[in-house]
Short mmCIF file of C-alpha atoms in Angstrom, two decimals:
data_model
loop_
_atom_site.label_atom_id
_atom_site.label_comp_id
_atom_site.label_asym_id
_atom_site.label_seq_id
_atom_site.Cartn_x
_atom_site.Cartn_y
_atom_site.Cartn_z
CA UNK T 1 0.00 0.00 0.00
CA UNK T 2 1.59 3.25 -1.33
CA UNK T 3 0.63 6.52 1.15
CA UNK T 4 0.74 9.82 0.37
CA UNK T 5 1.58 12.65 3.20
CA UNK T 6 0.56 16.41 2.91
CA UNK T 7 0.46 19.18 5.28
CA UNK T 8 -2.64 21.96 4.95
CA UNK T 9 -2.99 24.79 7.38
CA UNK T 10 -6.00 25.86 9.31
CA UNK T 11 -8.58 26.55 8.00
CA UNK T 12 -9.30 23.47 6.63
CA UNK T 13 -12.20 23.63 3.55
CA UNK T 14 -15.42 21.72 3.84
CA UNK T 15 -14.33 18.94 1.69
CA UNK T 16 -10.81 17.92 3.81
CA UNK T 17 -13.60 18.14 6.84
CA UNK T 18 -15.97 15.63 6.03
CA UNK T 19 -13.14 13.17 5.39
CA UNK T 20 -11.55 13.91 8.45
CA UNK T 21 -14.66 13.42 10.16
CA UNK T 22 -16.02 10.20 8.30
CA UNK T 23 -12.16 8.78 9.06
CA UNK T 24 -12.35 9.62 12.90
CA UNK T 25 -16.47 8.23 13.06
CA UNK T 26 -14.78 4.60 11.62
CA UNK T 27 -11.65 5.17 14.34
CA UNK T 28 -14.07 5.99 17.39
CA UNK T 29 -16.25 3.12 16.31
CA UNK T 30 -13.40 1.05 16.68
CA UNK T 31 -11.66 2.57 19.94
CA UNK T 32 -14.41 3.53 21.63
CA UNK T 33 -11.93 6.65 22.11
CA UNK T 34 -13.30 11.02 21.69
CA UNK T 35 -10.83 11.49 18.89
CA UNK T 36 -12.90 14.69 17.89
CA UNK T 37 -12.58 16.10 21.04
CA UNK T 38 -8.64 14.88 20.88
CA UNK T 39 -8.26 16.11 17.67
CA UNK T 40 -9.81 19.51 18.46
CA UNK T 41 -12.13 18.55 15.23
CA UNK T 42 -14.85 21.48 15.85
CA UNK T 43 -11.68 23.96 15.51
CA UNK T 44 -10.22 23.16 12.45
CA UNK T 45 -12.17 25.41 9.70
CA UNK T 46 -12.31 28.20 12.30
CA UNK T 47 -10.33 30.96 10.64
CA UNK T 48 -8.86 32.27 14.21
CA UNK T 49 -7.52 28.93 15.07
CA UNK T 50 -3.77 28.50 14.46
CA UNK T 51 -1.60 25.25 13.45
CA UNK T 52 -1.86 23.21 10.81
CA UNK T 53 -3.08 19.61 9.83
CA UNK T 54 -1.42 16.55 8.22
CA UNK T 55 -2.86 13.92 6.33
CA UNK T 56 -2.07 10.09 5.03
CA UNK T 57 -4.21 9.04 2.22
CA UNK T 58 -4.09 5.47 0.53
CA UNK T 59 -2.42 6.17 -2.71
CA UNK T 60 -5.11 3.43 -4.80
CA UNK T 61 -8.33 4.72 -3.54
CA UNK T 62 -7.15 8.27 -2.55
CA UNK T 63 -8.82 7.15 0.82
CA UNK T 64 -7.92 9.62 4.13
CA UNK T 65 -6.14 7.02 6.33
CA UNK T 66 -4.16 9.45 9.09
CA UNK T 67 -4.67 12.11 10.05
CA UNK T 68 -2.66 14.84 12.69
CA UNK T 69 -3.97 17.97 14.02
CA UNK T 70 -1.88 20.23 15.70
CA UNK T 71 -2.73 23.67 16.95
CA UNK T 72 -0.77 26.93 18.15
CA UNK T 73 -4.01 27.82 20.67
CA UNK T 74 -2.55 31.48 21.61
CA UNK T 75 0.09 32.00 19.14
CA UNK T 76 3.22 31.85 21.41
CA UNK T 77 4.55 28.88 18.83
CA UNK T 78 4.35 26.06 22.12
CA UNK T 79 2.14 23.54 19.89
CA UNK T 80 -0.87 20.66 20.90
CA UNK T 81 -1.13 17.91 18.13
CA UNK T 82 -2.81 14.84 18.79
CA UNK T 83 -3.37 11.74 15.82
CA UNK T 84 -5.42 9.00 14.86
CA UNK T 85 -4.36 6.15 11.92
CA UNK T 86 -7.35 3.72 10.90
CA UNK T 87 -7.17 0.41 12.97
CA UNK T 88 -6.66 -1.62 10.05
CA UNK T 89 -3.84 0.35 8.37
CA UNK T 90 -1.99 1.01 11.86
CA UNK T 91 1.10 -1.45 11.42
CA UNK T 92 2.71 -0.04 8.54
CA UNK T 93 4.32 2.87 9.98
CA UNK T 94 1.28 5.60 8.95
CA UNK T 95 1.61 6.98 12.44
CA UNK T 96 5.85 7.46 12.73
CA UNK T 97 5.21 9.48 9.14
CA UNK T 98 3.14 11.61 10.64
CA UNK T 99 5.15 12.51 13.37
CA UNK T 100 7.91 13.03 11.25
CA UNK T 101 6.43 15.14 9.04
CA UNK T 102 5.36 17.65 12.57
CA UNK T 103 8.71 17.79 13.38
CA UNK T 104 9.93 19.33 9.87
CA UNK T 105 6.59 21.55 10.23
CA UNK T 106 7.44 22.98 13.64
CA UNK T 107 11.00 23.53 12.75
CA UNK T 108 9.71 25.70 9.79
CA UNK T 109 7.55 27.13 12.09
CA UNK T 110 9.95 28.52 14.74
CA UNK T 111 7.91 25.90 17.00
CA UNK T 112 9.35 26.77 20.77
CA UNK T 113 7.95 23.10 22.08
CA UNK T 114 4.99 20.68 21.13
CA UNK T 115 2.72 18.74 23.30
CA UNK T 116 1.24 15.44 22.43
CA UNK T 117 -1.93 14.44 23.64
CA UNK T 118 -2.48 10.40 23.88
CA UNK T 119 -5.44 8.51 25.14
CA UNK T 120 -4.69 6.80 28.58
CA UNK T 121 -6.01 3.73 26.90
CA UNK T 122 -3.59 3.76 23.45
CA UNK T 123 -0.20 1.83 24.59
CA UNK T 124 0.81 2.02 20.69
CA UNK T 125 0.76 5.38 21.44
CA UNK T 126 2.76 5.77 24.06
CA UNK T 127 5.51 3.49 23.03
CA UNK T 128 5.83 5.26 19.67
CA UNK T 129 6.07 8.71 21.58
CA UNK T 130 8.74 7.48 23.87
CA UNK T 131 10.69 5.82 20.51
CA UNK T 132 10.66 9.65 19.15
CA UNK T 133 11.98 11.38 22.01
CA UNK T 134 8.82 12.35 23.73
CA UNK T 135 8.45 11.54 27.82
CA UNK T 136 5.43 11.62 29.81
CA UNK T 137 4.60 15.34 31.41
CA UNK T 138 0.78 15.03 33.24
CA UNK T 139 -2.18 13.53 33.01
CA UNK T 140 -6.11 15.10 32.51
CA UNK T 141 -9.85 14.07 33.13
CA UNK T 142 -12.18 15.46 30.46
CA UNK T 143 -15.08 16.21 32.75
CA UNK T 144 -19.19 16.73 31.57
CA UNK T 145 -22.32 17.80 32.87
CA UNK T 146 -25.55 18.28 31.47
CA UNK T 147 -27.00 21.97 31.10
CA UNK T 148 -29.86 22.46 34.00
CA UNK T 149 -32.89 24.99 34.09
CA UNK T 150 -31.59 27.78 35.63
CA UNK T 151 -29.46 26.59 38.64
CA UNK T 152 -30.14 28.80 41.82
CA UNK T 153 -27.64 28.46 44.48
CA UNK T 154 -27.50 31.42 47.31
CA UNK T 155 -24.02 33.25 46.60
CA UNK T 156 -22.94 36.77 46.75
CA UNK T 157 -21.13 36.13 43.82
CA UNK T 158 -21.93 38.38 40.54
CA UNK T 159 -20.84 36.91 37.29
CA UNK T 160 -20.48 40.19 34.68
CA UNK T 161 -18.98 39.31 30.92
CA UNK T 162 -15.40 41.20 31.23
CA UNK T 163 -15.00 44.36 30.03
CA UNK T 164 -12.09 46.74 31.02
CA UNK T 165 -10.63 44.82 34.49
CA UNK T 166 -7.68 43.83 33.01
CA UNK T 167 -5.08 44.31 35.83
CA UNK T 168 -7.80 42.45 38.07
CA UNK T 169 -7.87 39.55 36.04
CA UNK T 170 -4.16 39.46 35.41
CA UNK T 171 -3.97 39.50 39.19
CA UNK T 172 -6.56 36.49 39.42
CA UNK T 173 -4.54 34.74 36.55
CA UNK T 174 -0.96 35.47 38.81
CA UNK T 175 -2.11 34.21 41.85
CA UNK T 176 -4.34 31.59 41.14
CA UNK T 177 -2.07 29.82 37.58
CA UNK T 178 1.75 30.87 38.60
CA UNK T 179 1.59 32.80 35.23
CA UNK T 180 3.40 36.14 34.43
CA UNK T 181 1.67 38.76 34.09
CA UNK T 182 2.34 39.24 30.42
CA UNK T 183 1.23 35.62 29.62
CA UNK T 184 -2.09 36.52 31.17
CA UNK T 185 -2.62 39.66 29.33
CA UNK T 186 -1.72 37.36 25.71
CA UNK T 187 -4.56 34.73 27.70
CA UNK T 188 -7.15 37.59 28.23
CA UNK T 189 -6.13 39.05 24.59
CA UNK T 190 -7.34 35.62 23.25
CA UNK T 191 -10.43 35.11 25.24
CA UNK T 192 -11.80 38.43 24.41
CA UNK T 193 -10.75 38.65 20.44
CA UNK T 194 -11.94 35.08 19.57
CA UNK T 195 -15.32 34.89 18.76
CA UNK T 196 -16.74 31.54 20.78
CA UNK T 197 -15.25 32.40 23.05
CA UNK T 198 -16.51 34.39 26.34
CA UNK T 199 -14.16 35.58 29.35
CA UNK T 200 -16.38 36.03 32.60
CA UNK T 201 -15.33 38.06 35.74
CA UNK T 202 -16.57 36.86 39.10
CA UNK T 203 -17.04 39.76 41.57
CA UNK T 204 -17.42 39.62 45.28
CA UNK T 205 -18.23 42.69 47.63
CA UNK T 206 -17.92 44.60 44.16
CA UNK T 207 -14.63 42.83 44.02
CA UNK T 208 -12.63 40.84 41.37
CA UNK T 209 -12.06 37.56 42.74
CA UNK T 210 -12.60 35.04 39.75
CA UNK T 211 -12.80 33.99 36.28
CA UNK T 212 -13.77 31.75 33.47
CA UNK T 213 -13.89 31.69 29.91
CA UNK T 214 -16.44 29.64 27.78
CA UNK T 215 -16.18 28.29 24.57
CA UNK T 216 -18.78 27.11 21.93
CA UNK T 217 -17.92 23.75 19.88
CA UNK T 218 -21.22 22.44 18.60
CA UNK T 219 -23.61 21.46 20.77
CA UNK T 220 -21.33 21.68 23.66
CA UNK T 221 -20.07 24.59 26.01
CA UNK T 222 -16.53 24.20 27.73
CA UNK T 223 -15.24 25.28 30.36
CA UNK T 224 -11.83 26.49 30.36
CA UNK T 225 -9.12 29.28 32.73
CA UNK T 226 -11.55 29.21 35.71
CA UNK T 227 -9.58 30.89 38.36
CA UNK T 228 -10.27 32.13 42.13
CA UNK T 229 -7.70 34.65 43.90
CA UNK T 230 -6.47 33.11 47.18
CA UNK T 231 -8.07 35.52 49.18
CA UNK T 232 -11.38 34.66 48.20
CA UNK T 233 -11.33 30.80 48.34
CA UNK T 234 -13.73 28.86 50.24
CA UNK T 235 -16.64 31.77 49.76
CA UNK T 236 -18.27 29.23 46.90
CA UNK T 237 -16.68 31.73 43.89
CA UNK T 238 -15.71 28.57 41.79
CA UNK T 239 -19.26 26.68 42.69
CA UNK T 240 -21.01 29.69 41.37
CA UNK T 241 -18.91 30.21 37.82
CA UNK T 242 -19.50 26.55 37.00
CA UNK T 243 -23.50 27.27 38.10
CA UNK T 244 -23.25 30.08 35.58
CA UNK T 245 -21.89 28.21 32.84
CA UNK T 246 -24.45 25.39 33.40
CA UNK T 247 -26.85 28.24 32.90
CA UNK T 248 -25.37 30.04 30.04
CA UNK T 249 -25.15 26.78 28.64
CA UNK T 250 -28.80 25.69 28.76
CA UNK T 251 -29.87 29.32 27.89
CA UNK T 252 -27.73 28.78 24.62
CA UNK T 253 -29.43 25.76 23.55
CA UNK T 254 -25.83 23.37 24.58
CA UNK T 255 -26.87 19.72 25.67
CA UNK T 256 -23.31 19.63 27.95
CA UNK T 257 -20.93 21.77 29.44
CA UNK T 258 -17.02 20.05 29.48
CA UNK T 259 -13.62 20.71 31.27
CA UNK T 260 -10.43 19.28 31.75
CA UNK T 261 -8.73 19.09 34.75
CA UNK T 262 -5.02 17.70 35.75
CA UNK T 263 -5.49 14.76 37.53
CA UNK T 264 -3.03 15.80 40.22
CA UNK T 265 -5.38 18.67 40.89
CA UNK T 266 -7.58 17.03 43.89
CA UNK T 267 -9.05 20.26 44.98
CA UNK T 268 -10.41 21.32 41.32
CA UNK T 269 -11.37 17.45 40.93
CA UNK T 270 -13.58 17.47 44.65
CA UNK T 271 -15.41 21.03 43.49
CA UNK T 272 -16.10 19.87 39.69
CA UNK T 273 -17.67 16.44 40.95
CA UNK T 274 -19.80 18.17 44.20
CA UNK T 275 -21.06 20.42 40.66
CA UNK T 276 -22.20 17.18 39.47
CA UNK T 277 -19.13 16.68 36.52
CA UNK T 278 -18.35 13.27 36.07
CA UNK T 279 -15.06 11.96 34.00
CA UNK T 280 -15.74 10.58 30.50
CA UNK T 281 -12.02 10.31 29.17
CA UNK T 282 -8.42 10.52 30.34
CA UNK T 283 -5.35 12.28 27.70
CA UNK T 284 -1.75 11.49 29.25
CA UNK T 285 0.58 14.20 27.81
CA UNK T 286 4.04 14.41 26.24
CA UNK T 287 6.26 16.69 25.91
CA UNK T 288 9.83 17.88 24.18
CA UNK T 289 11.74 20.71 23.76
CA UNK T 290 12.27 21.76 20.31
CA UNK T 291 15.21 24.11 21.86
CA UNK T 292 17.66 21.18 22.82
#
């Protein structure tokens, strides 16, 4: 079987879509693994989403085999790629060509460092990671909940869509992440300028103590950056921004609201599951530096 390998950059046109989705429906069927979720497959023809895909068709029948997704989420070059190879095509070699053919991509790219994303359950995944170089970094729990009718809870907590409290949030962001404060203002940047995307501010005694961003894919809402200062922990600021969402997402018309969390993280993990999220997948991560 001859394959052919090409790289296309985001966005991807409807055409290279459906085949990437009809090739990951026949993978998930198989794995009984989220590759679209993995794969960031809702992201891919969105014209503000940054990276680049690569693809392994069957020479004969021009039939998409591979495919690798890997995407620069806030432009600072550090890259997320994740891959899938039909079951029936996986031993010869498919997935080692398209991790190749990354590597010359970030290197053309000025990539600073890549993460891969593998499926706790894939040991073929793992082992070809650790043959190229890659070593395991951390583990995370995709977590879900359905949307609820309007989910009352008695808080003093006010969540307002952000408008100008930028050196409050990049205060939140410091304390709460361990970030600097110039890779929170690049975070906030990102959260306000793409469009499904909404950054939330949590205020408390007309105070900014929290905050979370929300993103549309499809019919779900995520959850992503939710973040309490350490002076206002244990006053129910995270219970009530994951309330909201539920809300928000229901009012939108979403059938789920998702999040990851580290796995390591015990205190996120006991407040998302008392919110009623439950864990539907686990990604172990790799990493390398492209510096060395």
């Amino acid at each position: 079987m001859n394959i052919s390998i090409m790289t296309v950059s985001f966005p991807l046109d409807e055409e290279t879509m459906e085949e990437i989705t009809e090739m990951i429906v026949e993978a998930e069927n198989m794995d009984k693994v989220d590759y679209t979720s993995l794969l960031n497959v809702g992201e891919l023809s969105d014209f503000y989403t940054k990276g680049f895909c690569i693809l392994a068709y069957e020479d004969d029948s021009d039939r998409l085999v591979g495919v690798l997704t890997s995407i620069d989420r806030i432009a600072t070059l550090d890259f997320e790629w994740s891959s899938v190879v039909l079951p029936g095509v996986r031993r010869l070699g498919i997935g080692e060509r398209l991790v190749r053919e990354l590597g010359k991509n970030l290197e053309v790219r000025a990539a600073v460092s890549d993460i891969a994303l593998n499926p706790e359950s894939s040991e073929a995944g793992k082992q070809l990671l650790h043959k190229l170089g890659y070593a395991f970094d951390f583990q995370e729990r995709t977590m879900v909940a359905a949307t609820m009718r309007k989910v009352e809870i008695e808080s003093e907590v006010e969540v307002l869509e952000y408008t100008k409290e930028e050196s409050e949030v990049v205060d939140v962001l410091v304390n709460a992440f361990g970030d600097t404060e110039e890779e929170s203002k690049v975070l906030i940047a990102f959260n306000t300028q793409t469009p499904n995307r909404h950054l939330m501010v949590a205020y408390l005694q007309s105070e900014v103590v929290g905050t979370v961003t929300v993103v549309e894919e499809g019919e779900k809402l995520w959850v992503t950056g939710l973040a309490v200062h350490e002076n206002a922990r244990n006053n129910g600021v995270a219970t009530s921004l994951l309330n909201w969402s539920k809300n928000e997402a229901n009012r939108m018309g979403k059938t789920s609201v998702y999040l990851d969390v580290e796995t390591d993280n015990t205190q996120a993990l006991s407040i998302y599951e008392r919110a009623g999220f439950t864990t539907v997948s686990n990604t172990h991560f790799y990493t390398r530096s492209l510096l060395n």
